[in-house]
Amino acid sequence: QGKAARGFAATVALAVFALASCGGGAEPGAPAPAVVPFEKDAEAVRIVRGIRESLSSRTRPSSDEVQRFKEVAMRHADESFVQEAVLALLPALEDWDGMATFFEAKQELDDTDRKLVGRVYIRQANYGAAREVILPLADRNPEDVEANALAGRTLYYYGENEAAARYYDRVWEGILAERRIVDLSFRAMIHFDDGDPAAARALLEEGL
C-alpha cells in the first residue's frame, strides 16, 4: 500500500507540474448537493479508488471508467480525495473541458483552486474566463508570483500588453528566481510587440 500511495503521489505531482506549464467557462458556481456523503457513497468510493489504483500502477483506465469517474467527481467535487484523482487523471488525458467542469462544480474555490482553473482556462484558450478568475486573485496578492504571472500570461493572450507587463514586473524577481521561462519569454515578447527588440533581447539575456 505504501508503494502504491507513493506512486499515486508522484503521479499527482507530475500532473500538477504539467498543468502549471500550461500555456477556458464562467465563474464557478455551486453543484447540486450530493445525495449522500462521499464516504457513504459506496459506488463513488469504489470508482475513485479504482482510478487511483490504476494511476498508481500506471495503467490507463478505459473510456467507460473515465466517464463513470467524471460523473462521480461531479457529485463529490468538494472532496479532497476526489480532487487528487481528478488532478492526476484529467491533465494526463488533456481533458481540459472535464477539468473546467469539475472546478465549476465546486461550491467554493480557494486560491489554489483559482490558480488551477485559471491554467485550465488558458489551456482552453478561454482567456476571458481566465481573466475573471485570476486578476482578482493577483490584485489581492500583489506579491504572489504564481497569481501575478498567470495574470500577466492571461492578459498577454488577451492582447492587453501594457497591463500584462505591470503584473509581470511586480513579481519579476520571483519569476527569475523560480526560473519561469515561459513567463520570461512572454515578458520579452511584450517588448518585441512594442517595437523594442533590444529591450527584449536584454531581458532574455538577463534571464538566461
mmCIF file of C-alpha atoms in Angstrom:
data_model
loop_
_atom_site.group_PDB
_atom_site.id
_atom_site.type_symbol
_atom_site.label_atom_id
_atom_site.label_comp_id
_atom_site.label_asym_id
_atom_site.label_seq_id
_atom_site.Cartn_x
_atom_site.Cartn_y
_atom_site.Cartn_z
ATOM 1 C CA GLN A 1 0.000 0.000 0.000
ATOM 2 C CA GLY A 2 2.833 2.401 0.869
ATOM 3 C CA LYS A 3 4.464 1.846 -2.507
ATOM 4 C CA ALA A 4 1.151 2.394 -4.310
ATOM 5 C CA ALA A 5 0.497 5.567 -2.315
ATOM 6 C CA ARG A 6 3.942 6.916 -3.209
ATOM 7 C CA GLY A 7 3.293 6.088 -6.865
ATOM 8 C CA PHE A 8 -0.019 7.922 -6.787
ATOM 9 C CA ALA A 9 1.528 10.923 -5.038
ATOM 10 C CA ALA A 10 4.187 11.090 -7.739
ATOM 11 C CA THR A 11 1.513 10.926 -10.433
ATOM 12 C CA VAL A 12 -0.388 13.816 -8.843
ATOM 13 C CA ALA A 13 2.794 15.888 -8.566
ATOM 14 C CA LEU A 14 3.687 15.290 -12.220
ATOM 15 C CA ALA A 15 0.172 16.139 -13.402
ATOM 16 C CA VAL A 16 0.065 19.394 -11.448
ATOM 17 C CA PHE A 17 3.546 20.299 -12.712
ATOM 18 C CA ALA A 18 2.390 19.690 -16.310
ATOM 19 C CA LEU A 19 -0.672 21.811 -15.734
ATOM 20 C CA ALA A 20 1.444 24.577 -14.218
ATOM 21 C CA SER A 21 3.270 24.915 -17.535
ATOM 22 C CA CYS A 22 0.005 25.482 -19.469
ATOM 23 C CA GLY A 23 0.221 27.954 -21.909
ATOM 24 C CA GLY A 24 -11.107 28.415 -20.554
ATOM 25 C CA GLY A 25 -16.280 28.880 -18.636
ATOM 26 C CA ALA A 26 -17.745 31.191 -16.254
ATOM 27 C CA GLU A 27 -17.111 31.871 -12.621
ATOM 28 C CA PRO A 28 -17.561 28.513 -10.867
ATOM 29 C CA GLY A 29 -20.880 28.006 -9.139
ATOM 30 C CA ALA A 30 -22.454 25.596 -6.705
ATOM 31 C CA PRO A 31 -23.172 21.997 -7.761
ATOM 32 C CA ALA A 32 -26.309 20.059 -6.983
ATOM 33 C CA PRO A 33 -25.847 18.622 -3.497
ATOM 34 C CA ALA A 34 -24.590 15.053 -3.289
ATOM 35 C CA VAL A 35 -27.293 12.551 -2.402
ATOM 36 C CA VAL A 36 -25.097 11.044 0.319
ATOM 37 C CA PRO A 37 -21.684 11.966 1.754
ATOM 38 C CA PHE A 38 -18.770 10.609 -0.225
ATOM 39 C CA GLU A 39 -17.668 8.121 2.422
ATOM 40 C CA LYS A 40 -21.196 6.628 2.418
ATOM 41 C CA ASP A 41 -21.476 6.530 -1.377
ATOM 42 C CA ALA A 42 -20.169 3.002 -1.962
ATOM 43 C CA GLU A 43 -20.191 3.318 -5.755
ATOM 44 C CA ALA A 44 -18.267 6.591 -5.648
ATOM 45 C CA VAL A 45 -15.663 5.244 -3.225
ATOM 46 C CA ARG A 46 -15.166 2.136 -5.354
ATOM 47 C CA ILE A 47 -14.793 4.095 -8.608
ATOM 48 C CA VAL A 48 -12.400 6.682 -7.200
ATOM 49 C CA ARG A 49 -10.253 4.039 -5.537
ATOM 50 C CA GLY A 50 -10.171 2.110 -8.810
ATOM 51 C CA ILE A 51 -8.936 5.178 -10.666
ATOM 52 C CA ARG A 52 -6.280 5.857 -8.043
ATOM 53 C CA GLU A 53 -5.103 2.247 -8.184
ATOM 54 C CA SER A 54 -4.895 2.424 -11.980
ATOM 55 C CA LEU A 55 -2.804 5.573 -11.770
ATOM 56 C CA SER A 56 -0.533 4.128 -9.106
ATOM 57 C CA SER A 57 0.134 1.102 -11.303
ATOM 58 C CA ARG A 58 0.449 3.317 -14.403
ATOM 59 C CA THR A 59 -2.478 1.540 -16.033
ATOM 60 C CA ARG A 60 -4.647 3.656 -18.332
ATOM 61 C CA PRO A 61 -8.332 3.466 -17.335
ATOM 62 C CA SER A 62 -10.858 2.600 -20.026
ATOM 63 C CA SER A 63 -13.043 5.340 -21.509
ATOM 64 C CA ASP A 64 -16.045 3.909 -19.629
ATOM 65 C CA GLU A 65 -14.113 4.022 -16.350
ATOM 66 C CA VAL A 66 -13.097 7.608 -17.010
ATOM 67 C CA GLN A 67 -16.671 8.621 -17.774
ATOM 68 C CA ARG A 68 -18.027 6.983 -14.604
ATOM 69 C CA PHE A 69 -15.275 8.647 -12.606
ATOM 70 C CA LYS A 70 -16.127 12.076 -14.024
ATOM 71 C CA GLU A 71 -19.780 11.567 -13.073
ATOM 72 C CA VAL A 72 -18.755 10.651 -9.532
ATOM 73 C CA ALA A 73 -16.377 13.619 -9.357
ATOM 74 C CA MET A 74 -19.226 15.980 -10.201
ATOM 75 C CA ARG A 75 -21.267 14.543 -7.320
ATOM 76 C CA HIS A 76 -18.415 14.967 -4.856
ATOM 77 C CA ALA A 77 -16.441 17.890 -6.254
ATOM 78 C CA ASP A 78 -15.545 19.255 -2.833
ATOM 79 C CA GLU A 79 -13.915 16.048 -1.587
ATOM 80 C CA SER A 80 -10.119 16.348 -1.490
ATOM 81 C CA PHE A 81 -9.776 12.580 -2.090
ATOM 82 C CA VAL A 82 -11.706 13.031 -5.341
ATOM 83 C CA GLN A 83 -9.865 16.194 -6.380
ATOM 84 C CA GLU A 84 -6.493 14.484 -6.020
ATOM 85 C CA ALA A 85 -7.629 11.844 -8.510
ATOM 86 C CA VAL A 86 -9.030 14.483 -10.871
ATOM 87 C CA LEU A 87 -5.707 16.360 -10.848
ATOM 88 C CA ALA A 88 -3.828 13.153 -11.548
ATOM 89 C CA LEU A 89 -6.052 11.807 -14.317
ATOM 90 C CA LEU A 90 -7.633 14.568 -16.376
ATOM 91 C CA PRO A 91 -4.480 16.631 -17.145
ATOM 92 C CA ALA A 92 -2.766 13.403 -18.244
ATOM 93 C CA LEU A 93 -5.688 12.873 -20.661
ATOM 94 C CA GLU A 94 -5.561 16.571 -21.664
ATOM 95 C CA ASP A 95 -9.253 16.711 -20.757
ATOM 96 C CA TRP A 96 -9.372 20.447 -20.095
ATOM 97 C CA ASP A 97 -13.146 20.629 -20.587
ATOM 98 C CA GLY A 98 -13.555 17.979 -17.895
ATOM 99 C CA MET A 99 -11.210 19.886 -15.610
ATOM 100 C CA ALA A 100 -13.124 23.143 -16.092
ATOM 101 C CA THR A 101 -16.439 21.395 -15.469
ATOM 102 C CA PHE A 102 -15.095 19.861 -12.268
ATOM 103 C CA PHE A 103 -13.923 23.190 -10.835
ATOM 104 C CA GLU A 104 -17.155 24.885 -11.862
ATOM 105 C CA ALA A 105 -18.999 22.248 -9.804
ATOM 106 C CA LYS A 106 -17.179 23.164 -6.600
ATOM 107 C CA GLN A 107 -19.168 25.187 -4.088
ATOM 108 C CA GLU A 108 -16.168 27.361 -3.245
ATOM 109 C CA LEU A 109 -12.746 27.896 -4.769
ATOM 110 C CA ASP A 110 -9.717 28.608 -2.631
ATOM 111 C CA ASP A 111 -6.691 30.441 -4.014
ATOM 112 C CA THR A 112 -5.003 27.230 -5.135
ATOM 113 C CA ASP A 113 -8.172 26.196 -6.981
ATOM 114 C CA ARG A 114 -8.313 29.569 -8.717
ATOM 115 C CA LYS A 115 -4.771 29.197 -9.973
ATOM 116 C CA LEU A 116 -5.512 25.694 -11.235
ATOM 117 C CA VAL A 117 -8.735 26.631 -13.005
ATOM 118 C CA GLY A 118 -7.003 29.693 -14.426
ATOM 119 C CA ARG A 119 -4.415 27.421 -16.027
ATOM 120 C CA VAL A 120 -7.209 25.224 -17.349
ATOM 121 C CA TYR A 121 -8.987 28.193 -18.940
ATOM 122 C CA ILE A 122 -5.704 29.263 -20.541
ATOM 123 C CA ARG A 123 -5.361 25.737 -21.945
ATOM 124 C CA GLN A 124 -8.861 26.088 -23.386
ATOM 125 C CA ALA A 125 -7.933 29.491 -24.862
ATOM 126 C CA ASN A 126 -10.814 30.899 -22.776
ATOM 127 C CA TYR A 127 -8.884 33.980 -21.785
ATOM 128 C CA GLY A 128 -11.952 35.938 -20.696
ATOM 129 C CA ALA A 129 -12.799 33.298 -18.082
ATOM 130 C CA ALA A 130 -9.157 33.062 -17.015
ATOM 131 C CA ARG A 131 -9.084 36.811 -16.558
ATOM 132 C CA GLU A 132 -12.175 36.776 -14.322
ATOM 133 C CA VAL A 133 -10.645 34.116 -12.090
ATOM 134 C CA ILE A 134 -7.010 35.232 -11.930
ATOM 135 C CA LEU A 135 -6.988 39.034 -11.922
ATOM 136 C CA PRO A 136 -8.913 39.486 -8.645
ATOM 137 C CA LEU A 137 -6.603 36.943 -7.003
ATOM 138 C CA ALA A 138 -3.477 38.715 -8.279
ATOM 139 C CA ASP A 139 -4.823 42.099 -7.193
ATOM 140 C CA ARG A 140 -5.436 40.784 -3.670
ATOM 141 C CA ASN A 141 -1.960 39.251 -3.575
ATOM 142 C CA PRO A 142 0.466 41.587 -5.387
ATOM 143 C CA GLU A 143 3.489 39.598 -4.197
ATOM 144 C CA ASP A 144 2.150 36.169 -5.233
ATOM 145 C CA VAL A 145 4.431 35.131 -8.093
ATOM 146 C CA GLU A 146 2.153 32.404 -9.433
ATOM 147 C CA ALA A 147 -1.028 34.511 -9.412
ATOM 148 C CA ASN A 148 0.599 37.557 -10.997
ATOM 149 C CA ALA A 149 2.485 35.547 -13.598
ATOM 150 C CA LEU A 150 -0.779 33.859 -14.591
ATOM 151 C CA ALA A 151 -2.440 37.271 -14.754
ATOM 152 C CA GLY A 152 0.352 38.530 -16.987
ATOM 153 C CA ARG A 153 0.096 35.489 -19.230
ATOM 154 C CA THR A 154 -3.686 35.794 -19.465
ATOM 155 C CA LEU A 155 -3.563 39.483 -20.341
ATOM 156 C CA TYR A 156 -0.833 38.867 -22.903
ATOM 157 C CA TYR A 157 -3.036 36.314 -24.646
ATOM 158 C CA TYR A 158 -5.928 38.734 -24.289
ATOM 159 C CA GLY A 159 -3.930 41.371 -26.157
ATOM 160 C CA GLU A 160 -3.536 43.767 -23.218
ATOM 161 C CA ASN A 161 0.233 44.043 -23.250
ATOM 162 C CA GLU A 162 0.584 47.127 -21.067
ATOM 163 C CA ALA A 163 -1.493 45.588 -18.266
ATOM 164 C CA ALA A 164 0.294 42.242 -18.678
ATOM 165 C CA ALA A 165 3.655 43.976 -18.223
ATOM 166 C CA ARG A 166 2.510 45.534 -14.937
ATOM 167 C CA TYR A 167 1.578 42.159 -13.460
ATOM 168 C CA TYR A 168 4.809 40.579 -14.646
ATOM 169 C CA ASP A 169 7.015 43.426 -13.439
ATOM 170 C CA ARG A 170 5.765 43.491 -9.870
ATOM 171 C CA VAL A 171 6.863 39.877 -9.345
ATOM 172 C CA TRP A 172 9.813 39.951 -11.738
ATOM 173 C CA GLU A 173 12.437 38.881 -9.220
ATOM 174 C CA GLY A 174 10.251 35.919 -8.280
ATOM 175 C CA ILE A 175 9.848 34.948 -11.939
ATOM 176 C CA LEU A 176 13.621 34.883 -12.303
ATOM 177 C CA ALA A 177 14.142 33.045 -9.010
ATOM 178 C CA GLU A 178 11.591 30.375 -9.970
ATOM 179 C CA ARG A 179 13.013 30.116 -13.493
ATOM 180 C CA ARG A 180 9.599 30.659 -15.073
ATOM 181 C CA ILE A 181 10.972 30.569 -18.612
ATOM 182 C CA VAL A 182 7.593 30.774 -20.335
ATOM 183 C CA ASP A 183 6.647 33.937 -18.483
ATOM 184 C CA LEU A 184 10.102 35.421 -19.018
ATOM 185 C CA SER A 185 9.602 34.824 -22.740
ATOM 186 C CA PHE A 186 6.147 36.420 -22.750
ATOM 187 C CA ARG A 187 7.515 39.499 -20.985
ATOM 188 C CA ALA A 188 10.238 39.738 -23.623
ATOM 189 C CA MET A 189 7.606 39.391 -26.356
ATOM 190 C CA ILE A 190 5.780 42.398 -24.922
ATOM 191 C CA HIS A 191 8.920 44.463 -25.565
ATOM 192 C CA PHE A 192 9.167 42.961 -29.046
ATOM 193 C CA ASP A 193 5.496 43.695 -29.805
ATOM 194 C CA ASP A 194 6.095 47.277 -28.645
ATOM 195 C CA GLY A 195 8.844 47.651 -31.248
ATOM 196 C CA ASP A 196 11.775 47.388 -28.849
ATOM 197 C CA PRO A 197 13.683 44.223 -29.770
ATOM 198 C CA ALA A 198 16.799 45.463 -27.948
ATOM 199 C CA ALA A 199 14.892 45.525 -24.650
ATOM 200 C CA ALA A 200 13.508 42.068 -25.410
ATOM 201 C CA ARG A 201 16.989 40.724 -26.028
ATOM 202 C CA ALA A 202 18.392 42.346 -22.894
ATOM 203 C CA LEU A 203 15.629 40.832 -20.769
ATOM 204 C CA LEU A 204 16.165 37.356 -22.230
ATOM 205 C CA GLU A 205 19.902 37.627 -21.664
ATOM 206 C CA GLU A 206 19.290 38.680 -18.053
ATOM 207 C CA GLY A 207 17.007 35.716 -17.533
ATOM 208 C CA LEU A 208 19.365 33.258 -19.179
#
